[in-house]
Coordinates of N, CA and C and ligand atoms in Angstrom, one line a residue:
M1 N 204.2 96.3 155.0 CA 203.2 95.9 153.9 C 201.8 96.5 154.3
S2 N 201.3 97.2 153.4 CA 200.0 97.9 153.8 C 198.8 97.3 153.1
I3 N 199.0 96.1 152.5 CA 197.8 95.4 151.9 C 197.1 94.6 153.0
H4 N 195.8 94.3 152.8 CA 195.0 93.5 153.7 C 195.1 92.0 153.3
A5 N 196.2 91.4 153.7 CA 196.4 90.0 153.3 C 195.4 89.1 153.7
D6 N 194.9 89.2 155.0 CA 193.8 88.3 155.5 C 192.6 88.4 154.7
T7 N 192.2 89.7 154.4 CA 191.0 89.9 153.6 C 191.1 89.2 152.2
Y8 N 192.3 89.3 151.6 CA 192.6 88.7 150.3 C 192.4 87.2 150.4
Q9 N 192.9 86.6 151.4 CA 192.8 85.1 151.5 C 191.3 84.7 151.7
E10 N 190.6 85.5 152.5 CA 189.2 85.2 152.7 C 188.4 85.4 151.4
L11 N 188.8 86.4 150.7 CA 188.1 86.7 149.4 C 188.3 85.6 148.4
I12 N 189.5 85.1 148.3 CA 189.9 84.0 147.4 C 189.0 82.8 147.8
L13 N 188.9 82.5 149.0 CA 188.2 81.3 149.5 C 186.7 81.5 149.2
E14 N 186.2 82.7 149.3 CA 184.8 83.0 149.0 C 184.5 82.9 147.5
L15 N 185.4 83.4 146.7 CA 185.1 83.5 145.3 C 185.3 82.2 144.5
A16 N 186.4 81.4 145.0 CA 186.8 80.2 144.2 C 185.6 79.2 143.9
P17 N 184.8 78.9 144.9 CA 183.8 77.9 144.7 C 182.7 78.4 143.7
K18 N 182.6 79.7 143.6 CA 181.6 80.4 142.8 C 182.1 80.7 141.4
T19 N 183.4 80.3 141.2 CA 184.1 80.6 139.9 C 183.9 82.1 139.5
V20 N 184.1 82.9 140.5 CA 184.1 84.4 140.2 C 185.6 84.8 140.2
Q21 N 185.9 85.5 139.1 CA 187.3 86.0 139.0 C 187.5 87.3 139.7
L22 N 188.7 87.5 140.3 CA 189.0 88.7 141.1 C 190.0 89.5 140.3
V23 N 189.6 90.8 140.1 CA 190.6 91.8 139.6 C 190.9 92.7 140.7
A24 N 192.1 92.8 141.1 CA 192.6 93.6 142.2 C 192.8 95.0 141.7
V25 N 192.0 96.0 142.1 CA 192.1 97.3 141.6 C 193.2 98.1 142.3
S26 N 194.3 98.4 141.7 CA 195.5 98.9 142.3 C 195.7 100.4 142.0
K27 N 194.8 101.0 141.4 CA 195.0 102.4 141.0 C 195.4 103.3 142.2
T28 N 196.3 104.2 142.0 CA 196.8 105.1 143.0 C 197.7 104.3 144.1
K29 N 197.8 103.0 144.0 CA 198.6 102.3 145.0 C 200.0 102.0 144.5
P30 N 201.0 102.0 145.4 CA 202.4 101.9 145.0 C 202.7 100.5 144.5
N31 N 203.8 100.4 143.8 CA 204.3 99.1 143.3 C 204.5 98.0 144.4
E32 N 205.0 98.5 145.5 CA 205.2 97.5 146.6 C 204.0 96.8 147.0
D33 N 202.8 97.5 147.0 CA 201.6 96.9 147.4 C 201.1 95.9 146.4
I34 N 201.4 96.2 145.1 CA 201.0 95.2 144.0 C 201.9 94.0 144.2
L35 N 203.2 94.2 144.4 CA 204.1 93.1 144.6 C 203.7 92.2 145.8
A36 N 203.3 92.8 146.8 CA 202.8 92.1 148.0 C 201.7 91.1 147.7
L37 N 200.7 91.7 146.9 CA 199.6 90.8 146.5 C 200.0 89.8 145.5
H38 N 200.9 90.2 144.6 CA 201.4 89.3 143.6 C 202.1 88.1 144.3
A39 N 202.8 88.3 145.4 CA 203.5 87.3 146.2 C 202.5 86.3 146.8
L40 N 201.3 86.8 147.0 CA 200.2 85.9 147.5 C 199.5 85.1 146.4
G41 N 199.9 85.4 145.2 CA 199.3 84.7 144.1 C 198.4 85.5 143.1
Q42 N 198.1 86.7 143.4 CA 197.2 87.5 142.6 C 197.9 87.9 141.3
R43 N 197.3 87.7 140.1 CA 197.9 88.0 138.8 C 197.1 89.1 138.1
D44 N 195.8 89.2 138.3 CA 195.0 90.1 137.6 C 194.8 91.4 138.4
F45 N 195.3 92.5 137.8 CA 195.2 93.8 138.4 C 194.5 94.8 137.5
G46 N 193.8 95.8 138.1 CA 193.1 96.8 137.3 C 193.5 98.2 137.6
E47 N 193.7 99.0 136.6 CA 194.1 100.4 136.7 C 193.2 101.2 135.8
N48 N 193.1 102.5 136.2 CA 192.3 103.3 135.2 C 192.9 104.7 134.9
Y49 N 194.2 104.8 135.1 CA 194.9 106.0 134.6 C 196.0 105.4 133.6
V50 N 195.9 105.9 132.4 CA 196.8 105.3 131.4 C 198.3 105.5 131.7
Q51 N 198.7 106.7 132.1 CA 200.1 106.9 132.4 C 200.6 106.0 133.6
E52 N 199.7 105.9 134.6 CA 200.1 105.1 135.8 C 200.2 103.6 135.4
L53 N 199.3 103.2 134.5 CA 199.3 101.8 134.1 C 200.6 101.5 133.3
V54 N 200.9 102.4 132.4 CA 202.1 102.2 131.5 C 203.4 102.1 132.4
D55 N 203.5 103.0 133.4 CA 204.6 103.0 134.3 C 204.7 101.7 135.1
K56 N 203.6 101.3 135.6 CA 203.5 100.1 136.4 C 203.9 98.8 135.6
Q57 N 203.3 98.8 134.4 CA 203.5 97.6 133.6 C 205.0 97.5 133.3
A58 N 205.7 98.6 133.1 CA 207.1 98.6 132.7 C 208.0 98.1 133.9
S59 N 207.5 98.3 135.1 CA 208.4 98.0 136.2 C 208.0 96.8 137.1
L60 N 206.8 96.2 136.8 CA 206.3 95.1 137.6 C 206.4 93.7 136.8
P61 N 206.3 92.6 137.5 CA 206.4 91.3 136.8 C 205.6 91.1 135.5
G62 N 206.2 90.5 134.6 CA 205.6 90.3 133.3 C 204.4 89.3 133.2
D63 N 204.2 88.6 134.3 CA 203.1 87.7 134.3 C 201.8 88.3 134.8
I64 N 201.9 89.6 135.1 CA 200.6 90.3 135.6 C 199.7 90.5 134.4
K65 N 198.4 90.2 134.6 CA 197.4 90.6 133.5 C 196.8 91.9 133.9
W66 N 197.0 92.9 133.0 CA 196.6 94.2 133.3 C 195.2 94.5 132.7
H67 N 194.3 94.9 133.6 CA 192.9 95.2 133.1 C 192.8 96.8 133.1
F68 N 192.3 97.3 132.0 CA 192.0 98.8 132.1 C 190.5 98.9 132.4
I69 N 190.2 99.5 133.6 CA 188.9 99.4 134.1 C 188.0 100.6 134.0
G70 N 188.4 101.7 133.5 CA 187.5 102.9 133.6 C 187.3 103.4 132.2
H71 N 187.0 104.7 132.2 CA 186.8 105.4 130.9 C 188.2 105.6 130.2
L72 N 188.2 105.1 129.0 CA 189.5 105.2 128.3 C 189.3 106.2 127.1
Q73 N 190.2 107.2 127.0 CA 190.2 108.1 125.9 C 190.8 107.5 124.7
S74 N 190.2 107.6 123.5 CA 190.6 107.0 122.3 C 192.1 107.3 122.0
N75 N 192.5 108.6 122.2 CA 193.8 109.0 121.8 C 194.9 108.3 122.7
K76 N 194.5 107.6 123.8 CA 195.5 107.0 124.6 C 195.6 105.5 124.5
V77 N 194.7 105.0 123.6 CA 194.7 103.5 123.4 C 196.1 103.0 123.0
K78 N 196.7 103.7 122.2 CA 198.0 103.3 121.6 C 199.1 103.0 122.7
Y79 N 199.0 103.6 123.9 CA 200.0 103.4 124.9 C 199.8 102.0 125.6
I80 N 198.6 101.6 125.7 CA 198.3 100.3 126.4 C 198.1 99.1 125.5
A81 N 197.9 99.4 124.2 CA 197.6 98.3 123.2 C 198.6 97.2 123.2
P82 N 199.9 97.5 123.4 CA 200.8 96.4 123.3 C 200.7 95.3 124.3
F83 N 200.1 95.7 125.5 CA 200.1 94.7 126.5 C 198.8 94.5 127.3
V84 N 197.8 95.3 127.1 CA 196.6 95.3 128.0 C 195.9 93.9 127.8
H85 N 195.5 93.3 128.9 CA 194.9 92.0 128.9 C 193.4 92.1 128.6
L86 N 192.7 93.0 129.2 CA 191.2 93.2 129.0 C 190.9 94.7 129.2
V87 N 190.3 95.2 128.2 CA 189.8 96.6 128.3 C 188.3 96.5 128.8
Q88 N 188.2 96.9 130.1 CA 186.8 96.8 130.7 C 186.3 98.2 130.7
G89 N 185.5 98.5 129.7 CA 184.9 99.8 129.7 C 184.9 100.4 128.3
V90 N 184.5 99.6 127.3 CA 184.4 100.2 126.0 C 183.0 100.9 126.0
D91 N 183.0 102.2 125.9 CA 181.7 102.9 126.0 C 181.4 103.7 124.8
S92 N 182.0 103.5 123.7 CA 181.6 104.1 122.4 C 182.1 103.3 121.2
L93 N 181.5 103.5 120.1 CA 181.9 102.8 118.9 C 183.3 103.3 118.5
K94 N 183.4 104.6 118.7 CA 184.7 105.3 118.3 C 185.9 104.6 119.1
L95 N 185.7 104.4 120.3 CA 186.7 103.7 121.1 C 187.0 102.3 120.6
L96 N 186.0 101.6 120.4 CA 186.1 100.2 119.9 C 186.9 100.2 118.6
K97 N 186.6 101.1 117.7 CA 187.3 101.3 116.4 C 188.8 101.5 116.6
E98 N 189.1 102.4 117.6 CA 190.5 102.7 117.8 C 191.2 101.5 118.5
I99 N 190.6 100.8 119.3 CA 191.2 99.6 119.9 C 191.5 98.6 118.8
D100 N 190.5 98.5 117.9 CA 190.7 97.5 116.8 C 191.9 97.9 116.0
K101 N 192.0 99.2 115.7 CA 193.1 99.7 114.9 C 194.5 99.5 115.6
Q102 N 194.5 99.8 116.9 CA 195.8 99.6 117.6 C 196.1 98.2 117.9
A103 N 195.1 97.3 118.0 CA 195.4 95.9 118.2 C 196.0 95.4 116.9
N104 N 195.4 95.7 115.8 CA 195.9 95.3 114.5 C 197.4 95.7 114.3
R105 N 197.7 97.0 114.7 CA 199.1 97.5 114.6 C 200.0 96.7 115.4
N106 N 199.5 96.2 116.5 CA 200.4 95.4 117.4 C 200.3 93.9 117.2
N107 N 199.6 93.5 116.1 CA 199.5 92.1 115.8 C 198.8 91.3 116.8
R108 N 197.8 91.9 117.5 CA 197.2 91.1 118.5 C 195.7 91.3 118.4
I109 N 195.0 90.4 119.2 CA 193.5 90.6 119.3 C 193.4 91.1 120.8
I110 N 192.6 92.2 120.9 CA 192.5 92.7 122.3 C 191.0 92.4 122.8
D111 N 191.0 91.8 123.9 CA 189.7 91.4 124.6 C 189.1 92.7 125.2
C112 N 187.8 92.8 125.0 CA 187.1 94.0 125.6 C 185.8 93.6 126.2
L113 N 185.4 94.4 127.2 CA 184.0 94.3 127.7 C 183.3 95.6 127.3
L114 N 182.0 95.6 127.0 CA 181.3 96.8 126.7 C 180.7 97.3 128.0
Q115 N 180.9 98.6 128.3 CA 180.4 99.1 129.5 C 179.0 99.7 129.3
V116 N 178.1 99.2 130.2 CA 176.7 99.7 130.1 C 176.5 100.7 131.3
H117 N 175.8 101.8 130.9 CA 175.4 102.7 131.9 C 174.2 102.2 132.7
I118 N 174.4 101.8 134.0 CA 173.3 101.2 134.7 C 172.9 102.1 135.9
A119 N 173.8 103.0 136.3 CA 173.5 103.8 137.6 C 172.5 104.8 137.3
Q120 N 171.4 104.8 138.1 CA 170.4 105.9 138.0 C 170.9 107.2 138.4
E121 N 171.7 107.2 139.5 CA 172.3 108.5 139.9 C 173.7 108.5 139.4
D122 N 174.4 109.5 139.7 CA 175.8 109.7 139.3 C 175.9 109.7 137.8
T123 N 176.9 110.5 137.3 CA 177.1 110.5 135.8 C 178.3 109.6 135.6
K124 N 178.0 108.3 135.3 CA 179.0 107.4 135.0 C 179.0 107.1 133.5
F125 N 180.1 106.8 133.0 CA 180.2 106.5 131.5 C 179.5 105.2 131.2
G126 N 179.1 105.0 130.0 CA 178.6 103.7 129.6 C 177.6 103.9 128.5
L127 N 177.3 102.8 127.8 CA 176.3 102.7 126.7 C 174.9 102.6 127.3
D128 N 173.9 103.1 126.6 CA 172.6 102.7 126.9 C 172.2 101.5 126.1
A129 N 171.0 101.0 126.3 CA 170.6 99.7 125.7 C 170.7 99.8 124.1
V130 N 170.3 100.9 123.6 CA 170.3 101.1 122.1 C 171.7 101.1 121.6
E131 N 172.5 101.9 122.2 CA 173.9 102.0 121.7 C 174.6 100.6 121.8
L132 N 174.3 99.9 122.9 CA 174.8 98.6 123.1 C 174.4 97.6 122.0
E133 N 173.2 97.7 121.6 CA 172.7 96.8 120.6 C 173.4 97.2 119.2
E134 N 173.6 98.5 119.0 CA 174.3 98.9 117.8 C 175.7 98.3 117.7
I135 N 176.4 98.4 118.8 CA 177.8 97.9 118.8 C 177.8 96.4 118.6
V136 N 176.9 95.8 119.3 CA 176.9 94.3 119.1 C 176.6 93.9 117.7
L137 N 175.7 94.6 117.0 CA 175.4 94.3 115.6 C 176.5 94.5 114.7
Q138 N 177.4 95.5 115.1 CA 178.5 95.9 114.2 C 179.8 95.1 114.5
R139 N 179.7 94.2 115.5 CA 181.0 93.7 116.0 C 181.9 93.0 115.0
S140 N 181.2 92.4 114.0 CA 182.0 91.6 113.0 C 182.9 92.5 112.1
A141 N 182.7 93.8 112.2 CA 183.5 94.8 111.4 C 184.9 94.9 112.0
F142 N 185.0 94.5 113.3 CA 186.3 94.7 114.0 C 186.9 93.3 114.3
S143 N 187.9 93.1 113.4 CA 188.5 91.7 113.5 C 189.6 91.6 114.5
S144 N 190.1 92.7 115.1 CA 191.2 92.6 116.0 C 190.7 92.9 117.5
V145 N 189.4 92.9 117.7 CA 188.9 93.0 119.1 C 188.0 91.8 119.3
R146 N 187.9 91.4 120.5 CA 187.0 90.3 120.8 C 186.1 90.8 122.0
I147 N 184.8 90.8 121.7 CA 183.9 91.3 122.8 C 183.6 90.1 123.7
C148 N 184.1 90.2 124.9 CA 184.0 89.1 125.8 C 182.9 89.2 126.8
G149 N 182.2 90.3 126.9 CA 181.1 90.4 127.9 C 180.8 91.9 128.2
L150 N 180.2 92.0 129.3 CA 179.7 93.4 129.7 C 180.3 93.8 131.1
M151 N 180.3 95.1 131.3 CA 180.8 95.6 132.6 C 179.8 96.8 133.0
G152 N 179.6 96.9 134.3 CA 178.8 98.0 134.7 C 179.1 98.4 136.1
M153 N 178.8 99.6 136.4 CA 179.0 100.2 137.8 C 177.6 100.6 138.3
A154 N 177.2 100.1 139.5 CA 176.0 100.5 140.1 C 176.1 101.9 140.7
S155 N 175.0 102.5 141.1 CA 175.0 103.7 141.8 C 175.8 103.5 143.1
F156 N 176.5 104.6 143.5 CA 177.2 104.5 144.8 C 176.2 104.9 145.8
S157 N 175.5 103.9 146.4 CA 174.4 104.2 147.2 C 174.2 103.2 148.3
D158 N 173.6 103.6 149.4 CA 173.2 102.6 150.5 C 171.9 101.9 150.2
D159 N 171.2 102.4 149.2 CA 169.9 101.9 148.8 C 170.1 100.6 148.1
L160 N 170.1 99.5 148.8 CA 170.5 98.2 148.2 C 169.4 97.7 147.1
E161 N 168.2 98.1 147.3 CA 167.2 97.8 146.3 C 167.5 98.4 145.0
K162 N 167.9 99.7 145.1 CA 168.3 100.4 143.8 C 169.5 99.7 143.2
V163 N 170.5 99.4 143.9 CA 171.7 98.7 143.4 C 171.3 97.4 142.8
R164 N 170.4 96.6 143.5 CA 170.0 95.3 143.1 C 169.3 95.5 141.7
G165 N 168.5 96.4 141.6 CA 167.7 96.7 140.3 C 168.7 96.9 139.2
E166 N 169.8 97.7 139.5 CA 170.7 98.1 138.4 C 171.5 96.8 138.0
F167 N 171.9 96.0 138.9 CA 172.7 94.8 138.6 C 171.8 93.8 137.8
Q168 N 170.5 93.8 138.2 CA 169.6 92.9 137.5 C 169.4 93.3 136.1
Y169 N 169.3 94.6 135.9 CA 169.2 95.1 134.5 C 170.4 94.7 133.7
L170 N 171.6 94.8 134.2 CA 172.8 94.5 133.5 C 172.8 93.0 133.1
K171 N 172.4 92.2 134.1 CA 172.3 90.8 133.9 C 171.4 90.4 132.8
T172 N 170.2 91.1 132.8 CA 169.2 90.8 131.7 C 169.8 91.1 130.3
L173 N 170.5 92.3 130.2 CA 171.1 92.6 128.9 C 172.1 91.6 128.5
F174 N 172.9 91.2 129.5 CA 173.9 90.2 129.3 C 173.3 88.9 128.8
N175 N 172.3 88.4 129.4 CA 171.6 87.2 129.0 C 171.0 87.3 127.6
E176 N 170.5 88.5 127.3 CA 169.9 88.7 125.9 C 171.0 88.5 124.8
I177 N 172.1 89.2 125.1 CA 173.2 89.1 124.1 C 173.8 87.7 124.0
N178 N 173.9 87.1 125.2 CA 174.5 85.8 125.3 C 173.6 84.8 124.5
A179 N 172.3 85.0 124.6 CA 171.3 84.1 124.0 C 171.5 84.1 122.5
K180 N 172.0 85.2 122.0 CA 172.2 85.4 120.5 C 173.6 84.9 120.2
S181 N 174.3 84.3 121.1 CA 175.7 83.9 120.9 C 176.6 85.0 120.3
A182 N 176.4 86.3 120.8 CA 177.0 87.4 120.3 C 178.4 87.8 121.0
F183 N 178.7 87.1 122.0 CA 180.0 87.3 122.6 C 181.0 86.4 122.0
G184 N 182.2 86.9 122.0 CA 183.3 86.1 121.2 C 184.0 85.0 121.9
I185 N 183.5 84.7 123.2 CA 184.1 83.6 123.9 C 183.1 82.6 124.5
D186 N 183.5 81.4 124.8 CA 182.6 80.4 125.3 C 182.0 80.7 126.6
S187 N 182.8 81.3 127.5 CA 182.3 81.7 128.8 C 182.4 83.2 129.0
P188 N 181.4 83.9 128.5 CA 181.4 85.4 128.6 C 181.5 85.9 130.0
I189 N 182.1 87.1 130.1 CA 182.3 87.8 131.3 C 181.3 88.8 131.7
L190 N 180.8 88.7 132.9 CA 179.9 89.8 133.4 C 180.6 90.4 134.6
S191 N 181.2 91.6 134.3 CA 182.0 92.3 135.3 C 181.2 93.3 136.1
M192 N 180.8 92.9 137.3 CA 180.0 93.9 138.1 C 180.3 93.6 139.6
G193 N 180.4 94.6 140.4 CA 180.7 94.5 141.8 C 182.1 95.0 142.2
M194 N 182.1 95.9 143.2 CA 183.3 96.5 143.8 C 183.3 96.2 145.3
S195 N 184.2 96.9 146.0 CA 184.3 96.6 147.4 C 183.0 96.6 148.2
G196 N 182.2 97.6 147.9 CA 181.0 97.8 148.7 C 179.8 97.0 148.2
D197 N 179.8 96.5 147.0 CA 178.6 95.8 146.6 C 178.8 94.4 145.9
Y198 N 180.0 93.9 146.1 CA 180.4 92.7 145.3 C 179.5 91.5 145.7
K199 N 179.1 91.4 146.9 CA 178.3 90.2 147.3 C 177.0 90.2 146.6
L200 N 176.4 91.3 146.6 CA 175.1 91.5 145.9 C 175.3 91.2 144.4
A201 N 176.4 91.7 143.8 CA 176.7 91.6 142.4 C 176.8 90.1 142.1
I202 N 177.5 89.3 142.9 CA 177.7 87.9 142.7 C 176.3 87.2 142.7
E203 N 175.6 87.5 143.7 CA 174.2 86.9 143.9 C 173.4 87.1 142.6
L204 N 173.6 88.3 141.9 CA 172.9 88.6 140.7 C 173.6 88.2 139.5
G205 N 174.6 87.4 139.6 CA 175.2 86.8 138.3 C 176.5 87.3 137.9
S206 N 177.2 88.1 138.7 CA 178.5 88.6 138.3 C 179.5 87.4 138.3
N207 N 180.4 87.4 137.3 CA 181.5 86.4 137.4 C 182.9 87.0 137.4
L208 N 182.9 88.3 137.6 CA 184.2 89.0 137.7 C 183.9 90.2 138.6
V209 N 184.7 90.3 139.7 CA 184.5 91.5 140.6 C 185.8 92.3 140.6
R210 N 185.6 93.6 140.7 CA 186.8 94.6 140.6 C 186.9 95.2 142.0
I211 N 187.9 94.7 142.8 CA 188.0 95.1 144.2 C 189.3 95.9 144.5
G212 N 189.1 97.1 145.0 CA 190.3 97.9 145.4 C 190.4 98.1 146.8
S213 N 189.6 99.0 147.4 CA 189.8 99.4 148.8 C 189.8 98.3 149.8
L214 N 189.0 97.3 149.6 CA 189.0 96.1 150.5 C 190.4 95.5 150.7
L215 N 191.1 95.5 149.6 CA 192.5 94.8 149.5 C 193.6 95.8 149.8
F216 N 193.5 97.0 149.4 CA 194.6 98.0 149.5 C 194.3 99.1 150.5
G217 N 193.2 99.1 151.1 CA 192.8 100.3 151.9 C 192.3 101.4 151.1
E218 N 191.8 102.4 151.7 CA 191.2 103.6 151.0 C 192.3 104.3 150.2
R219 N 191.8 104.8 149.1 CA 192.8 105.6 148.2 C 193.0 107.0 148.7
N220 N 194.2 107.4 148.6 CA 194.5 108.8 149.1 C 194.2 109.9 148.1
Y221 N 194.0 109.6 146.9 CA 193.5 110.6 146.0 C 192.3 110.0 145.2
P222 N 191.4 110.9 144.8 CA 190.1 110.4 144.2 C 190.3 109.6 143.0
A223 N 189.4 108.6 142.8 CA 189.4 107.7 141.7 C 188.7 108.4 140.5
V224 N 189.4 108.8 139.5 CA 188.9 109.5 138.3 C 188.2 110.8 138.7
Ligands
PLP1 C1 188.1 102.2 141.5 C2 187.3 101.2 140.8 C3 186.9 100.0 141.3 C4 187.3 99.5 142.7 O1 186.6 100.3 143.7 P1 186.6 99.9 145.3 O2 185.4 100.5 145.8 O3 187.9 100.5 145.8 O4 186.7 98.4 145.3 C5 186.2 99.1 140.5 N1 185.8 99.4 139.3 C6 186.2 100.6 138.7 C7 185.7 100.9 137.3 C8 186.9 101.6 139.4 O5 187.2 102.7 138.9

């Protein structure tokens, strides 16, 4: 077993009192690693390659909640629409439209987070504040998706002050939208924080962290 079981248990103890949800990011990792974590009680897993997610979903336990966590191409939505639990990373109106269409075809409501571009460096996908507001204003046109919150990725940087500022910015946008009761659920989700910055993210208001390498070890091929 190549997962870090002790780290997992510590993380669960750390997150539980703060009611922060853990999504175990299993991209590039084999099914046996996912099963090992599943045996310890983990049910929420995150992937960001469509084909890999489809293959894993077909062969792993049906009680797993699959999160799609990165940039999703519109033409691939149809492959995950039948089962995806939460699409973390809606970064365009076009994509939201397509998710709505495919959700409707599958007779379901698909939960989504809007991804905001918060990193000053790195070219990461995401909406700017204006695009975010546009989508929020148009949300009622999409009856088969539910916008449950926001997601963001900070700069991959040792500069903690910079990362802090980026998380704070996302939290501010989240609060503004929440104040207008524009999220579709009672307890909206703010997804921020990965292996290297999750503690800071939680301090700044995250209630969902996406953690890969801390649990599964370093990935052997690059993430996206
Ligand atoms: C890979 C990935 C993660 C997890 O990254 P780690 O640093 O391994 O914890 C989180 N979020 C997204 C969107 C990712 O692509």
